[in-house]
Each structure stands twice: as structure tokens, then as C-alpha cells.
PDB file of C-alpha atoms in Angstrom:
ATOM      1  CA  UNK A   5      58.128 -88.649 149.408  1.00 43.00           C
ATOM      2  CA  UNK A   6      58.757 -85.215 147.884  1.00 44.00           C
ATOM      3  CA  UNK A   7      60.764 -82.730 150.004  1.00 44.00           C
ATOM      4  CA  UNK A   8      58.658 -79.719 150.930  1.00 43.00           C
ATOM      5  CA  UNK A   9      59.726 -76.469 149.289  1.00 48.00           C
ATOM      6  CA  UNK A  10      61.431 -73.803 151.401  1.00 49.00           C
ATOM      7  CA  UNK A  11      59.245 -70.727 151.140  1.00 49.00           C
ATOM      8  CA  UNK A  12      61.292 -68.659 153.644  1.00 50.00           C
ATOM      9  CA  UNK A  13      64.966 -68.540 152.528  1.00 47.00           C
ATOM     10  CA  UNK A  14      65.535 -65.127 154.160  1.00 49.00           C
ATOM     11  CA  UNK A  15      64.213 -66.414 157.487  1.00 42.00           C
ATOM     12  CA  UNK A  16      66.605 -69.367 157.332  1.00 49.00           C
ATOM     13  CA  UNK A  17      69.534 -67.046 156.626  1.00 48.00           C
ATOM     14  CA  UNK A  18      68.612 -64.922 159.613  1.00 44.00           C
ATOM     15  CA  UNK A  19      68.504 -68.014 161.841  1.00 45.00           C
ATOM     16  CA  UNK A  20      71.984 -69.050 160.674  1.00 43.00           C
ATOM     17  CA  UNK A  21      73.369 -65.593 161.496  1.00 45.00           C
ATOM     18  CA  UNK A  22      71.789 -65.649 164.942  1.00 44.00           C
ATOM     19  CA  UNK A  23      73.361 -69.048 165.648  1.00 45.00           C
ATOM     20  CA  UNK A  24      76.792 -67.790 164.574  1.00 44.00           C
ATOM     21  CA  UNK A  25      76.506 -64.671 166.719  1.00 42.00           C
ATOM     22  CA  UNK A  26      75.470 -66.769 169.699  1.00 48.00           C
ATOM     23  CA  UNK A  27      78.496 -69.025 169.239  1.00 47.00           C
ATOM     24  CA  UNK A  28      80.790 -65.966 169.198  1.00 46.00           C
ATOM     25  CA  UNK A  29      79.366 -64.506 172.370  1.00 48.00           C
ATOM     26  CA  UNK A  30      76.626 -62.520 170.746  1.00 44.00           C
ATOM     27  CA  UNK A  31      78.614 -59.255 170.749  1.00 46.00           C
ATOM     28  CA  UNK A  32      79.489 -57.258 167.668  1.00 43.00           C
ATOM     29  CA  UNK A  33      81.086 -53.819 167.855  1.00 48.00           C
ATOM     30  CA  UNK A  34      79.073 -51.119 166.200  1.00 48.00           C
ATOM     31  CA  UNK A  35      80.707 -49.171 163.363  1.00 46.00           C
ATOM     32  CA  UNK A  36      80.835 -46.166 165.688  1.00 48.00           C
ATOM     33  CA  UNK A  37      82.662 -48.119 168.406  1.00 45.00           C
ATOM     34  CA  UNK A  38      85.115 -49.603 165.901  1.00 44.00           C
ATOM     35  CA  UNK A  39      85.860 -46.183 164.421  1.00 46.00           C
ATOM     36  CA  UNK A  40      86.368 -44.718 167.902  1.00 44.00           C
ATOM     37  CA  UNK A  41      88.795 -47.506 168.800  1.00 43.00           C
ATOM     38  CA  UNK A  42      90.823 -47.013 165.636  1.00 40.00           C
ATOM     39  CA  UNK A  43      90.893 -43.250 166.162  1.00 44.00           C
ATOM     40  CA  UNK A  44      92.134 -43.737 169.728  1.00 38.00           C
ATOM     41  CA  UNK A  45      94.942 -46.034 168.540  1.00 40.00           C
ATOM     42  CA  UNK A  46      95.942 -43.549 165.862  1.00 42.00           C
ATOM     43  CA  UNK A  47      96.100 -40.747 168.427  1.00 39.00           C
ATOM     44  CA  UNK A  48      98.336 -42.827 170.702  1.00 41.00           C
ATOM     45  CA  UNK A  49     100.646 -43.805 167.865  1.00 52.00           C
ATOM     46  CA  UNK A  50     100.810 -40.168 166.710  1.00 73.00           C
ATOM     47  CA  UNK A  51     101.646 -38.815 170.196  1.00 88.00           C
ATOM     48  CA  UNK A  52     105.243 -37.465 169.940  1.00 91.00           C
ATOM     49  CA  UNK A  53     106.015 -38.477 173.529  1.00 90.00           C
ATOM     50  CA  UNK A  54     104.984 -42.075 172.796  1.00 93.00           C
ATOM     51  CA  UNK A  55     106.949 -42.150 169.534  1.00 94.00           C
ATOM     52  CA  UNK A  56     110.111 -40.817 171.229  1.00 96.00           C
ATOM     53  CA  UNK A  57     109.854 -43.240 174.160  1.00 95.00           C
ATOM     54  CA  UNK A  58     109.311 -46.244 171.893  1.00 96.00           C
ATOM     55  CA  UNK A  59     112.183 -45.229 169.618  1.00 97.00           C
ATOM     56  CA  UNK A  60     114.558 -44.711 172.550  1.00 97.00           C
ATOM     57  CA  UNK A  61     113.664 -48.114 174.005  1.00 97.00           C
ATOM     58  CA  UNK A  62     114.115 -49.746 170.605  1.00 98.00           C
ATOM     59  CA  UNK A  63     117.576 -48.281 169.988  1.00 98.00           C
ATOM     60  CA  UNK A  64     118.648 -48.800 173.610  1.00 97.00           C
ATOM     61  CA  UNK A  65     117.669 -52.453 173.305  1.00 98.00           C
ATOM     62  CA  UNK A  66     119.740 -52.849 170.148  1.00 98.00           C
ATOM     63  CA  UNK A  67     122.714 -51.262 171.901  1.00 97.00           C
ATOM     64  CA  UNK A  68     122.456 -53.592 174.895  1.00 97.00           C
ATOM     65  CA  UNK A  69     122.183 -56.614 172.588  1.00 97.00           C
ATOM     66  CA  UNK A  70     125.140 -55.399 170.484  1.00 96.00           C
ATOM     67  CA  UNK A  71     122.779 -55.611 167.507  1.00 97.00           C
ATOM     68  CA  UNK A  72     124.029 -52.488 165.730  1.00 98.00           C
ATOM     69  CA  UNK A  73     126.924 -52.035 163.338  1.00 98.00           C
ATOM     70  CA  UNK A  74     129.240 -49.192 164.319  1.00 98.00           C
ATOM     71  CA  UNK A  75     131.958 -47.174 162.633  1.00 98.00           C
ATOM     72  CA  UNK A  76     133.705 -44.140 164.048  1.00 98.00           C
ATOM     73  CA  UNK A  77     136.175 -41.392 163.301  1.00 98.00           C
ATOM     74  CA  UNK A  78     138.424 -39.306 165.538  1.00 97.00           C
ATOM     75  CA  UNK A  79     139.507 -35.703 165.213  1.00 97.00           C
ATOM     76  CA  UNK A  80     141.958 -33.328 166.893  1.00 94.00           C
ATOM     77  CA  UNK A  81     142.154 -29.554 166.756  1.00 93.00           C
ATOM     78  CA  UNK A  82     145.807 -28.621 166.116  1.00 90.00           C
ATOM     79  CA  UNK A  83     145.559 -25.102 167.522  1.00 85.00           C
ATOM     80  CA  UNK A  84     143.205 -25.887 170.387  1.00 89.00           C
ATOM     81  CA  UNK A  85     143.159 -28.479 173.195  1.00 93.00           C
ATOM     82  CA  UNK A  86     140.000 -30.009 171.732  1.00 96.00           C
ATOM     83  CA  UNK A  87     139.394 -33.412 170.203  1.00 96.00           C
ATOM     84  CA  UNK A  88     136.845 -36.158 170.017  1.00 97.00           C
ATOM     85  CA  UNK A  89     135.272 -39.217 168.440  1.00 98.00           C
ATOM     86  CA  UNK A  90     132.142 -39.445 166.280  1.00 98.00           C
ATOM     87  CA  UNK A  91     130.427 -42.857 166.225  1.00 98.00           C
ATOM     88  CA  UNK A  92     127.689 -43.920 163.813  1.00 99.00           C
ATOM     89  CA  UNK A  93     125.318 -46.765 164.707  1.00 99.00           C
ATOM     90  CA  UNK A  94     123.284 -48.533 162.046  1.00 98.00           C
ATOM     91  CA  UNK A  95     120.568 -51.172 161.974  1.00 98.00           C
ATOM     92  CA  UNK A  96     120.328 -53.064 158.664  1.00 96.00           C
ATOM     93  CA  UNK A  97     122.059 -50.118 156.982  1.00 96.00           C
ATOM     94  CA  UNK A  98     119.797 -47.471 158.527  1.00 98.00           C
ATOM     95  CA  UNK A  99     121.503 -44.786 160.607  1.00 98.00           C
ATOM     96  CA  UNK A 100     119.706 -44.843 163.969  1.00 98.00           C
ATOM     97  CA  UNK A 101     122.121 -43.119 166.356  1.00 99.00           C
ATOM     98  CA  UNK A 102     125.118 -40.786 166.434  1.00 99.00           C
ATOM     99  CA  UNK A 103     127.310 -40.496 169.527  1.00 99.00           C
ATOM    100  CA  UNK A 104     129.804 -37.666 169.914  1.00 98.00           C
ATOM    101  CA  UNK A 105     132.433 -37.832 172.701  1.00 98.00           C
ATOM    102  CA  UNK A 106     134.717 -34.829 172.994  1.00 98.00           C
ATOM    103  CA  UNK A 107     137.034 -32.985 175.380  1.00 97.00           C
ATOM    104  CA  UNK A 108     138.071 -29.375 175.702  1.00 94.00           C
ATOM    105  CA  UNK A 109     141.233 -29.102 177.744  1.00 92.00           C
ATOM    106  CA  UNK A 110     142.187 -31.465 180.545  1.00 91.00           C
ATOM    107  CA  UNK A 111     139.267 -30.778 182.867  1.00 93.00           C
ATOM    108  CA  UNK A 112     136.162 -30.861 180.664  1.00 97.00           C
ATOM    109  CA  UNK A 113     134.500 -33.501 178.532  1.00 97.00           C
ATOM    110  CA  UNK A 114     131.050 -34.170 177.089  1.00 98.00           C
ATOM    111  CA  UNK A 115     128.979 -36.792 175.301  1.00 98.00           C
ATOM    112  CA  UNK A 116     126.132 -36.059 172.882  1.00 98.00           C
ATOM    113  CA  UNK A 117     123.917 -39.011 171.930  1.00 98.00           C
ATOM    114  CA  UNK A 118     121.389 -38.478 169.146  1.00 98.00           C
ATOM    115  CA  UNK A 119     118.538 -40.986 168.715  1.00 98.00           C
ATOM    116  CA  UNK A 120     117.196 -40.806 165.167  1.00 98.00           C
ATOM    117  CA  UNK A 121     114.107 -41.455 163.083  1.00 97.00           C
ATOM    118  CA  UNK A 122     114.692 -41.086 159.330  1.00 95.00           C
ATOM    119  CA  UNK A 123     118.158 -39.698 160.182  1.00 95.00           C
ATOM    120  CA  UNK A 124     116.634 -36.857 162.208  1.00 96.00           C
ATOM    121  CA  UNK A 125     117.052 -36.587 165.981  1.00 97.00           C
ATOM    122  CA  UNK A 126     113.973 -37.058 168.152  1.00 97.00           C
ATOM    123  CA  UNK A 127     115.881 -37.368 171.426  1.00 98.00           C
ATOM    124  CA  UNK A 128     119.249 -35.959 172.497  1.00 98.00           C
ATOM    125  CA  UNK A 129     121.062 -36.973 175.685  1.00 98.00           C
ATOM    126  CA  UNK A 130     123.875 -34.576 176.571  1.00 98.00           C
ATOM    127  CA  UNK A 131     126.282 -35.218 179.469  1.00 98.00           C
ATOM    128  CA  UNK A 132     128.839 -32.592 180.480  1.00 98.00           C
ATOM    129  CA  UNK A 133     131.553 -33.317 183.046  1.00 98.00           C
ATOM    130  CA  UNK A 134     134.230 -31.118 184.611  1.00 97.00           C
ATOM    131  CA  UNK A 135     136.589 -32.135 187.380  1.00 95.00           C
ATOM    132  CA  UNK A 136     138.943 -30.583 189.930  1.00 93.00           C
ATOM    133  CA  UNK A 137     141.307 -31.751 192.629  1.00 90.00           C
ATOM    134  CA  UNK A 138     139.449 -31.629 195.919  1.00 89.00           C
ATOM    135  CA  UNK A 139     138.801 -33.314 199.239  1.00 84.00           C
ATOM    136  CA  UNK A 140     141.049 -34.576 201.990  1.00 84.00           C
ATOM    137  CA  UNK A 141     144.446 -36.039 201.351  1.00 77.00           C
ATOM    138  CA  UNK A 142     144.264 -39.770 200.788  1.00 70.00           C
ATOM    139  CA  UNK A 143     146.477 -42.502 202.174  1.00 66.00           C
ATOM    140  CA  UNK A 144     148.613 -42.209 199.033  1.00 75.00           C
ATOM    141  CA  UNK A 145     149.685 -38.562 198.582  1.00 76.00           C
ATOM    142  CA  UNK A 146     150.657 -39.277 194.970  1.00 78.00           C
ATOM    143  CA  UNK A 147     147.018 -40.057 194.139  1.00 84.00           C
ATOM    144  CA  UNK A 148     145.015 -36.918 194.981  1.00 88.00           C
ATOM    145  CA  UNK A 149     141.249 -36.957 195.429  1.00 90.00           C
ATOM    146  CA  UNK A 150     139.023 -35.489 192.750  1.00 91.00           C
ATOM    147  CA  UNK A 151     135.544 -34.092 192.401  1.00 94.00           C
ATOM    148  CA  UNK A 152     133.467 -34.556 189.229  1.00 95.00           C
ATOM    149  CA  UNK A 153     130.689 -32.067 188.526  1.00 97.00           C
ATOM    150  CA  UNK A 154     128.202 -33.614 186.101  1.00 98.00           C
ATOM    151  CA  UNK A 155     125.193 -32.165 184.284  1.00 98.00           C
ATOM    152  CA  UNK A 156     122.843 -34.270 182.179  1.00 98.00           C
ATOM    153  CA  UNK A 157     120.400 -32.784 179.669  1.00 98.00           C
ATOM    154  CA  UNK A 158     117.568 -34.528 177.846  1.00 98.00           C
ATOM    155  CA  UNK A 159     116.000 -32.869 174.822  1.00 98.00           C
ATOM    156  CA  UNK A 160     112.806 -34.208 173.234  1.00 97.00           C
ATOM    157  CA  UNK A 161     112.099 -33.068 169.665  1.00 96.00           C
ATOM    158  CA  UNK A 162     109.126 -33.290 167.341  1.00 92.00           C
ATOM    159  CA  UNK A 163     109.290 -34.294 163.669  1.00 84.00           C
ATOM    160  CA  UNK A 164     109.980 -30.661 162.765  1.00 84.00           C
ATOM    161  CA  UNK A 165     113.103 -30.654 164.942  1.00 88.00           C
ATOM    162  CA  UNK A 166     111.491 -28.293 167.446  1.00 92.00           C
ATOM    163  CA  UNK A 167     112.013 -28.992 171.178  1.00 95.00           C
ATOM    164  CA  UNK A 168     108.980 -30.353 173.007  1.00 95.00           C
ATOM    165  CA  UNK A 169     110.517 -30.735 176.449  1.00 96.00           C
ATOM    166  CA  UNK A 170     113.921 -30.199 178.049  1.00 98.00           C
ATOM    167  CA  UNK A 171     115.153 -31.736 181.306  1.00 98.00           C
ATOM    168  CA  UNK A 172     118.267 -31.324 183.424  1.00 98.00           C
ATOM    169  CA  UNK A 173     119.883 -33.015 186.406  1.00 98.00           C
ATOM    170  CA  UNK A 174     123.092 -32.102 188.251  1.00 98.00           C
ATOM    171  CA  UNK A 175     125.160 -34.164 190.657  1.00 97.00           C
ATOM    172  CA  UNK A 176     128.645 -34.410 192.116  1.00 95.00           C
ATOM    173  CA  UNK A 177     130.880 -37.477 192.408  1.00 94.00           C
ATOM    174  CA  UNK A 178     133.667 -37.324 195.007  1.00 92.00           C
ATOM    175  CA  UNK A 179     136.425 -39.896 194.882  1.00 90.00           C
ATOM    176  CA  UNK A 180     136.816 -40.017 198.677  1.00 89.00           C
ATOM    177  CA  UNK A 181     133.168 -40.912 199.321  1.00 89.00           C
ATOM    178  CA  UNK A 182     132.624 -44.656 199.784  1.00 82.00           C
ATOM    179  CA  UNK A 183     128.991 -44.562 198.628  1.00 83.00           C
ATOM    180  CA  UNK A 184     128.870 -42.132 195.704  1.00 84.00           C
ATOM    181  CA  UNK A 185     125.711 -40.522 194.369  1.00 88.00           C
ATOM    182  CA  UNK A 186     123.606 -42.796 192.187  1.00 93.00           C
ATOM    183  CA  UNK A 187     122.785 -40.716 189.056  1.00 93.00           C
ATOM    184  CA  UNK A 188     119.593 -42.735 188.482  1.00 93.00           C
ATOM    185  CA  UNK A 189     118.232 -41.508 191.814  1.00 95.00           C
ATOM    186  CA  UNK A 190     118.762 -37.821 191.014  1.00 96.00           C
ATOM    187  CA  UNK A 191     115.474 -36.336 189.739  1.00 97.00           C
ATOM    188  CA  UNK A 192     115.224 -34.449 186.451  1.00 97.00           C
ATOM    189  CA  UNK A 193     113.997 -30.872 186.424  1.00 98.00           C
ATOM    190  CA  UNK A 194     112.159 -29.216 183.569  1.00 97.00           C
ATOM    191  CA  UNK A 195     114.091 -26.275 182.120  1.00 97.00           C
ATOM    192  CA  UNK A 196     113.693 -23.748 179.352  1.00 96.00           C
ATOM    193  CA  UNK A 197     114.854 -25.104 176.009  1.00 95.00           C
ATOM    194  CA  UNK A 198     117.528 -22.550 175.212  1.00 91.00           C
ATOM    195  CA  UNK A 199     121.120 -22.409 174.024  1.00 94.00           C
ATOM    196  CA  UNK A 200     121.990 -26.002 175.000  1.00 94.00           C
ATOM    197  CA  UNK A 201     119.530 -27.640 172.620  1.00 96.00           C
ATOM    198  CA  UNK A 202     120.364 -25.075 169.923  1.00 96.00           C
ATOM    199  CA  UNK A 203     124.066 -25.891 170.217  1.00 97.00           C
ATOM    200  CA  UNK A 204     123.429 -29.633 170.130  1.00 97.00           C
ATOM    201  CA  UNK A 205     121.356 -29.256 166.964  1.00 97.00           C
ATOM    202  CA  UNK A 206     124.101 -27.133 165.381  1.00 97.00           C
ATOM    203  CA  UNK A 207     126.616 -29.862 166.275  1.00 98.00           C
ATOM    204  CA  UNK A 208     124.363 -32.485 164.697  1.00 98.00           C
ATOM    205  CA  UNK A 209     124.479 -30.661 161.351  1.00 97.00           C
ATOM    206  CA  UNK A 210     128.236 -31.255 161.272  1.00 98.00           C
ATOM    207  CA  UNK A 211     128.301 -34.700 162.858  1.00 98.00           C
ATOM    208  CA  UNK A 212     125.900 -36.350 160.414  1.00 97.00           C
ATOM    209  CA  UNK A 213     128.274 -35.312 157.638  1.00 96.00           C
ATOM    210  CA  UNK A 214     131.272 -36.780 159.454  1.00 95.00           C
ATOM    211  CA  UNK A 215     132.687 -33.393 160.437  1.00 96.00           C
ATOM    212  CA  UNK A 216     133.862 -31.937 163.736  1.00 96.00           C
ATOM    213  CA  UNK A 217     131.513 -29.233 165.000  1.00 96.00           C
ATOM    214  CA  UNK A 218     134.463 -27.135 166.118  1.00 95.00           C
ATOM    215  CA  UNK A 219     136.187 -24.758 163.700  1.00 87.00           C
ATOM    216  CA  UNK A 220     139.797 -25.499 162.846  1.00 83.00           C
ATOM    217  CA  UNK A 221     139.508 -29.234 163.570  1.00 84.00           C
TER     218      UNK A 221
END
């Protein structure tokens, strides 16, 4: 018996498509919805705050896992009680972080940590610490009590190296207190982005070239 001819190929194709859509839940995003979703994702990925946070978490994770190569150099200033160490951290050859520890005299020290994208800082964490003898006399008079005054600064930068946001927290650590202040519990305060971030950026210009930021060193 001869097979009847199919006079409606377009109708058959439509039926096949309907069956496939039904099997997939019957929902297809419109071009407008798809474009809106993509645009939303692009906006999130382009948000400087998101980029900085993700980069910080990425580098911090590498540090905790000891997954970065590191080399460092030390310097001393012959005519000034200043010296320090510059450390370079790399991932697969890419420079991702510079850390600068330095002291000025016996009672002041600081650490500048630069988190980089394309060898440009997007986040700077600056910690300054000064200390004095203070407090009651301890059980051992040869070991006096001390007080550390600490200030932490956080600078968030855009791709043009301009500050987006600047934060500060201050706290005191006293050696005679059994339960010292937990720095993580001290809130940050928003401050004007002024001389501190400018100085840190000036330092970075020297540090990335393996040079001390202080003249005569």
C-alpha cells in the first residue's frame, strides 16, 4: 500500500517544536528578558565595589593557602632612624600584592598592603602603630607595661587610581588588660580621603620599583 504524501510539512515542524518546548517546561526567555539579564550581570561585574571585594577575597585566599611566591628586600636609612622591608607577592608570575613594613624611630611602625589588578592598587590597607610605657607597675618591675595606639585605614580605588571610599578605625591595646580589645569588633568610620591616601599612593610609586619611599635610604 502506498504511503500517503505529507501535504503539511510546516505543520509537522510546528508540532515537533511544541513537543520539545513542553518537554523543557514550556518556558523560553524573550530576547528582551535575556538582554536585561545580561545587562544586569554586566553592571554587577563592572561595579568597582564588587570588583575590589572579589579581588581582595581572591588575594587573601591565596595568602592563607600560601599559594603565592614572595621575594623581599630590606632597606635602612643611614642618617635617619628609619628602615623597612618591601615584599612582593606573585601568582603565576603576576604581581598581585605589595606589602611595606617600616619603622620610624623606636616608638612608631606601619604596614602598607597594596592589593593589585594589572599592577595597579585597587585597595590599600594601612596600619599605623605607636607605643608608650604606661599603666600600673607589673609584678616584674623590669618588664614595664605598655600601651599601643593603633589606627587602621582602608582606601578603595577605582581603575583610574582615584579614591572611591576611605575608612578608619582606632583602638588601644594595653598590656596589663587581660581581655584586650578585639580589632575586628571596632567599627570603621567613613573619613575624607585626604593626605593619607595621597601619601600611600606616593609610596607605591617607589615601592613597585623596589625603592624606599623615604629620601636618603
